[in-house]
Tab-separated table of C-alpha atoms in Angstrom:
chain	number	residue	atom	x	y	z
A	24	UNK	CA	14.527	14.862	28.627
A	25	UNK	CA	14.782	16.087	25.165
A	26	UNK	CA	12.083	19.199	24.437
A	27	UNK	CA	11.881	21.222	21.307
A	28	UNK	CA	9.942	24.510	21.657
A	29	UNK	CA	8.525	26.787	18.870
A	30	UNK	CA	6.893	29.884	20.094
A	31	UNK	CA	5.100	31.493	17.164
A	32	UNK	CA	2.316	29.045	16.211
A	33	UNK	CA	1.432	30.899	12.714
A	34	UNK	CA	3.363	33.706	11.462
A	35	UNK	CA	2.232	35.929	7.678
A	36	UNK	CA	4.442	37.891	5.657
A	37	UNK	CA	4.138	39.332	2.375
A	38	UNK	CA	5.914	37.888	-0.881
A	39	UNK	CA	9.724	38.273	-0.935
A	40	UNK	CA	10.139	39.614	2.433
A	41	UNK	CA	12.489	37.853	4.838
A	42	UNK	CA	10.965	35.937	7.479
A	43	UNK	CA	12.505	34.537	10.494
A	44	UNK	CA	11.131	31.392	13.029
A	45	UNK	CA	12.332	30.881	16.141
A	46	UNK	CA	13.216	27.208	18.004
A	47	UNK	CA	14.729	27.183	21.587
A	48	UNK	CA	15.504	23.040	22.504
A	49	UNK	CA	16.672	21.672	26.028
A	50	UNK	CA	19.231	18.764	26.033
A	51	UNK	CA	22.013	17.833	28.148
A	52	UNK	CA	23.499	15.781	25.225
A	53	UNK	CA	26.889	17.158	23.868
A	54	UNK	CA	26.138	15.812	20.099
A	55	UNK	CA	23.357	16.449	18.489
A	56	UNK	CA	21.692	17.603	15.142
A	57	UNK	CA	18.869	20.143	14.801
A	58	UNK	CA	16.522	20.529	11.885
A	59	UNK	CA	14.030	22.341	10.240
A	60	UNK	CA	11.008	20.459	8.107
A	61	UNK	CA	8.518	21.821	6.211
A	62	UNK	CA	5.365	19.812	5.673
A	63	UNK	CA	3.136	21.564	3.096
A	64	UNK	CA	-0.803	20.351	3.074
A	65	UNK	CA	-0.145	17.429	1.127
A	66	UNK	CA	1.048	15.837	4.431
A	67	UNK	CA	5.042	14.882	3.294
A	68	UNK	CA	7.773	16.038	5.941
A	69	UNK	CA	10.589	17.588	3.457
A	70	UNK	CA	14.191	18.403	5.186
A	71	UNK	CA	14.189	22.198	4.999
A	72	UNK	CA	18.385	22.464	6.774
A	73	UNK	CA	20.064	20.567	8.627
A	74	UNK	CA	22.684	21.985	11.585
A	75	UNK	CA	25.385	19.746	13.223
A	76	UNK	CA	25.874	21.163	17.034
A	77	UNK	CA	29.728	20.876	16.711
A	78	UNK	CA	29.768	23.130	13.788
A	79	UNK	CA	30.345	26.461	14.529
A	80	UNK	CA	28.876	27.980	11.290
A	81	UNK	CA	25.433	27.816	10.797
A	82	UNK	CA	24.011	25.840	7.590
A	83	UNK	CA	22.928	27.850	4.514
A	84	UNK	CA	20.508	26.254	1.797
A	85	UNK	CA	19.660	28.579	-1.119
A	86	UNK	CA	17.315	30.790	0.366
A	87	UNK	CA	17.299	29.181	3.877
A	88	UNK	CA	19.604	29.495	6.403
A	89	UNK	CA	20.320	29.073	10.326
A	90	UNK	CA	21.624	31.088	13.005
A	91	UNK	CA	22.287	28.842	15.318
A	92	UNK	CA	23.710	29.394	19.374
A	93	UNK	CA	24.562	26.870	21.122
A	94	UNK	CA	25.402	28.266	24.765
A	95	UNK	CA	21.234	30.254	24.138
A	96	UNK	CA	20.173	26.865	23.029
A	97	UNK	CA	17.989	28.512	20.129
A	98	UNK	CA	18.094	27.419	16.605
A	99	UNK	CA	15.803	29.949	14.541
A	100	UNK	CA	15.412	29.693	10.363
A	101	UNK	CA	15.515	32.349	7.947
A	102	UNK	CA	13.627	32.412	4.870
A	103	UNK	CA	14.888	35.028	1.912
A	104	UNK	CA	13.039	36.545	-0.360
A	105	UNK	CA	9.886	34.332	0.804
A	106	UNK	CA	8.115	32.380	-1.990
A	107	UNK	CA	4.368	31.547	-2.488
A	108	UNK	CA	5.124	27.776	-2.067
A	109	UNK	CA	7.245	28.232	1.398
A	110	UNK	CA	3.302	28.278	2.572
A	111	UNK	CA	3.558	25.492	5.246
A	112	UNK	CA	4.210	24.132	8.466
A	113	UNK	CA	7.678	24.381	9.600
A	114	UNK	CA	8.982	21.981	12.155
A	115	UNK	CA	12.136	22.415	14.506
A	116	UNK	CA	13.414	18.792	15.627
A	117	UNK	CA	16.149	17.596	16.852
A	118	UNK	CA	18.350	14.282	17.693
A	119	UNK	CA	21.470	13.002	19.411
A	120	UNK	CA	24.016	10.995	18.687
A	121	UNK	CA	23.207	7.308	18.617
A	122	UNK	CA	19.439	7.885	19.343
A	123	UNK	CA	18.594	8.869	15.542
A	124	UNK	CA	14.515	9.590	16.353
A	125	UNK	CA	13.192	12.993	16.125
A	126	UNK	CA	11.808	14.742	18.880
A	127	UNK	CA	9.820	18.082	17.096
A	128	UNK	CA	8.837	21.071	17.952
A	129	UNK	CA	5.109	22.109	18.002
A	130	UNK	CA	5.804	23.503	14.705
A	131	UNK	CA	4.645	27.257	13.204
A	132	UNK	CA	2.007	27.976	10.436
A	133	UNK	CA	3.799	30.174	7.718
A	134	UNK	CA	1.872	31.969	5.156
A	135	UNK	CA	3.208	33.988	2.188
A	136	UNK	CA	0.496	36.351	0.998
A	137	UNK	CA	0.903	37.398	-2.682
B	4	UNK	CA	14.654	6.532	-6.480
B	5	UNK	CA	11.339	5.749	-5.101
B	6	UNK	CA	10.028	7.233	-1.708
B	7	UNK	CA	8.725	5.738	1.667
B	8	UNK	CA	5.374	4.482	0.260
B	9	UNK	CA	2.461	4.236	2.622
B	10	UNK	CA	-0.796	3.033	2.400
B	11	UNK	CA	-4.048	3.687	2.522
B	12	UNK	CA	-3.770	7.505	2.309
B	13	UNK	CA	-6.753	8.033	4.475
B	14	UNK	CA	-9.195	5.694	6.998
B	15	UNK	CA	-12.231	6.651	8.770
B	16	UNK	CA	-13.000	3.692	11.103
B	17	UNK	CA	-15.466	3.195	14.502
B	18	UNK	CA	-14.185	3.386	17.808
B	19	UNK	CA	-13.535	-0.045	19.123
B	20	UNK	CA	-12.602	-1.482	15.829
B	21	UNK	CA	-9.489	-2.221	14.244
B	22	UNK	CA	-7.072	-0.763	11.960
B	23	UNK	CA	-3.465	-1.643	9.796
B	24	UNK	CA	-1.605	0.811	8.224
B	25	UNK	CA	1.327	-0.153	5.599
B	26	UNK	CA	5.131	1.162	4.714
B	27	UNK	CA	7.278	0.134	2.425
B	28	UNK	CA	10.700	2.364	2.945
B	29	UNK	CA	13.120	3.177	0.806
B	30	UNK	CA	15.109	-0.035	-0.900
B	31	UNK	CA	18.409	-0.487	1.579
B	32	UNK	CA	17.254	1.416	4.666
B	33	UNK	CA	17.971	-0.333	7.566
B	34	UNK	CA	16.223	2.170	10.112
B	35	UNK	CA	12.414	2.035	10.258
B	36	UNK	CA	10.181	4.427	12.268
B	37	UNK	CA	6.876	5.131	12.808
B	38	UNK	CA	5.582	8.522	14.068
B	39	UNK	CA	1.583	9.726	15.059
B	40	UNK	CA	0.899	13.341	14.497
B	41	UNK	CA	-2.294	14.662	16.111
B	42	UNK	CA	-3.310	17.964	14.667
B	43	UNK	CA	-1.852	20.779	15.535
B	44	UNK	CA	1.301	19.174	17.223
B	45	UNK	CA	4.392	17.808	16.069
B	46	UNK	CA	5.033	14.164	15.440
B	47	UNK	CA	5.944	11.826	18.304
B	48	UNK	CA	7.858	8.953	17.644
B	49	UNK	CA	5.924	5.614	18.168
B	50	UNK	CA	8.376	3.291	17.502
B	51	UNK	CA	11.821	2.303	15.645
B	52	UNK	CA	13.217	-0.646	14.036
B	53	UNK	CA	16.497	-1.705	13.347
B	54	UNK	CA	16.138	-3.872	10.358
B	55	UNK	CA	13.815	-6.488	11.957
B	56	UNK	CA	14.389	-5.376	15.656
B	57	UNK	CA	12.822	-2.860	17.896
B	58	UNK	CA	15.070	-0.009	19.147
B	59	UNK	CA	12.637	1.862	20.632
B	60	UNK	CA	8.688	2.008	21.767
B	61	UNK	CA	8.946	3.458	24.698
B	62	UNK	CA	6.202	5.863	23.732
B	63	UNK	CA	3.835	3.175	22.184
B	64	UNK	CA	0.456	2.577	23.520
B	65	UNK	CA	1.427	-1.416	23.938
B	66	UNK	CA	-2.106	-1.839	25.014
B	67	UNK	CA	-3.446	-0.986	21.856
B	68	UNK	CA	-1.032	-0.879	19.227
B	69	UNK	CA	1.603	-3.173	17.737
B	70	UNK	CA	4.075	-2.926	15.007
B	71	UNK	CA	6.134	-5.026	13.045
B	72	UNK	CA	8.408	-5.341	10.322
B	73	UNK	CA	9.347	-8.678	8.575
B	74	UNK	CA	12.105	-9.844	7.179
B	75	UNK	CA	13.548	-6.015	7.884
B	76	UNK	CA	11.549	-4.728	5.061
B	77	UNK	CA	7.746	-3.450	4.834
B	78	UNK	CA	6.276	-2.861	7.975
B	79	UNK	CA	2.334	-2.385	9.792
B	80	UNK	CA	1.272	-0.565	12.207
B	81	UNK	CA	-1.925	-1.933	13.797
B	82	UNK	CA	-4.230	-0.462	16.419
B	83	UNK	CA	-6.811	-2.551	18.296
B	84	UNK	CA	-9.109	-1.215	19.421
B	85	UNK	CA	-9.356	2.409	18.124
B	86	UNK	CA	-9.882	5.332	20.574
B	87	UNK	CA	-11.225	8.242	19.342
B	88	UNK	CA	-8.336	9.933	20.460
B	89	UNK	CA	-5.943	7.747	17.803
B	90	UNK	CA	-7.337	10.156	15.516
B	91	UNK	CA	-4.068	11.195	14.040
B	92	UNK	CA	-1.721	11.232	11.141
B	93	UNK	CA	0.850	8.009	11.175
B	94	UNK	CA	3.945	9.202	9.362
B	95	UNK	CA	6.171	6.575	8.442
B	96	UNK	CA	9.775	7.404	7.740
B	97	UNK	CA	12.758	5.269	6.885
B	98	UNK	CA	16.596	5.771	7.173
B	99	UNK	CA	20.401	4.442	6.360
B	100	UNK	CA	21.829	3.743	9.756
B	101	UNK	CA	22.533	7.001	11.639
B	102	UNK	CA	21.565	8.625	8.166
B	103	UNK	CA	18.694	11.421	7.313
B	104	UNK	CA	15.478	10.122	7.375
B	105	UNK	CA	13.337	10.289	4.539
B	106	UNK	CA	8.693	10.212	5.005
B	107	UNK	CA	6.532	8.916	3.390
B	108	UNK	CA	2.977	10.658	2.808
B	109	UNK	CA	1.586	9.547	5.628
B	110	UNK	CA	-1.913	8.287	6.589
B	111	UNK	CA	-4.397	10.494	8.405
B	112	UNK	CA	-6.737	8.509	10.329
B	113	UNK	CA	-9.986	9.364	11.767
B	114	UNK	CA	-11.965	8.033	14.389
B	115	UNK	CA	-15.737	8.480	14.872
């Protein structure tokens, strides 16, 4: 079975500090993508970064990037120089190859303080 | 382009009574799905359509809820009759074959 785990259920950090979440995900599949989604109050799951296993380097996005590790099986996101509006929910999910569904993580409350 | 639309935005219903909820994805996607999200947890995939035809519901609650989606388009989600523990968001989200999957707003349901 397919498992996404997220171990820090809220996490705080001050206004353009760096802030990193952590994802660890159990598969036996060889092909697979792993994501992060951030779903702000308003309710609307938004593609943060994306990560294809087979690439070696991890995905950047702006102020958002990966480090992923394939043989730890851990997948964590960094935020630079956080923003007020990166307050949300971040999830960790994950999918293989000719299965296309999500399976998520628990997800982790982030809060920028001004 | 226009979003995964979803409707109504929010229900508050009895338990033991029934419920619909509406999507209309994105014009062209093929790949429908339908995902609850109690709160506090990530969302679990309910079930996933293929233009008109089920790929997977292994994790729906047959006994209670249905879904379809005619003529490969709009689709509702129907649960009969509500537990109190159905009290969840439904998060629709729609997709090109193998492609990224876009959600819609969701609808946060409540039962009492």
């Amino acid at each position: 079975a397919q498992t996404v785990t997220q171990s820090q259920p809220e996490m705080s950090v001050q206004e353009a500090e760096t802030v990193t979440l952590s994802c660890t995900y159990d598969t036996s599949e060889n092909n697979y993508y792993l994501f992060w989604y951030k779903q702000p109050p308003s309710r609307q799951m938004i593609l943060v970064i994306r990560q294809e296993a087979y690439k070696q380097q991890n995905a950047t996005e702006n102020r958002f990037s990966v480090n992923f590790q394939k043989a730890a099986k851990s997948f964590s996101l960094k935020i630079s120089d956080s923003q007020l509006g990166d307050t949300a929910m971040y999830f960790c999910a994950f999918t293989f190859q000719g299965a296309q569904k999500l399976v998520f993580g628990q997800g982790t409350r982030l809060t920028i303080n001004p | 382009e226009a979003g995964v639309a979803q409707s109504p935005r929010y229900k508050i219903i009895e338990k033991r009574q029934s419920v619909a909820f509406w999507c209309n994805p994105i014009s062209g996607h093929a790949t429908l799905y339908w995902y609850q999200q109690i709160l506090g947890q990530g969302p679990k995939l309910l079930i996933q359509f293929q233009n008109n035809g089920v790929v997977d519901d292994s994790q729906l609650p047959k006994d209670r809820f249905s879904a379809e989606r005619l003529k490969g388009v709009d689709s509702t989600l129907k649960i009969q009759p509500a537990k109190l523990e159905d009290s969840a968001v439904y998060l629709c989200a729609s997709s090109l074959e193998r492609g990224r999957q876009f959600f819609g707003p969701g609808t946060r349901l409540t039962v009492l």
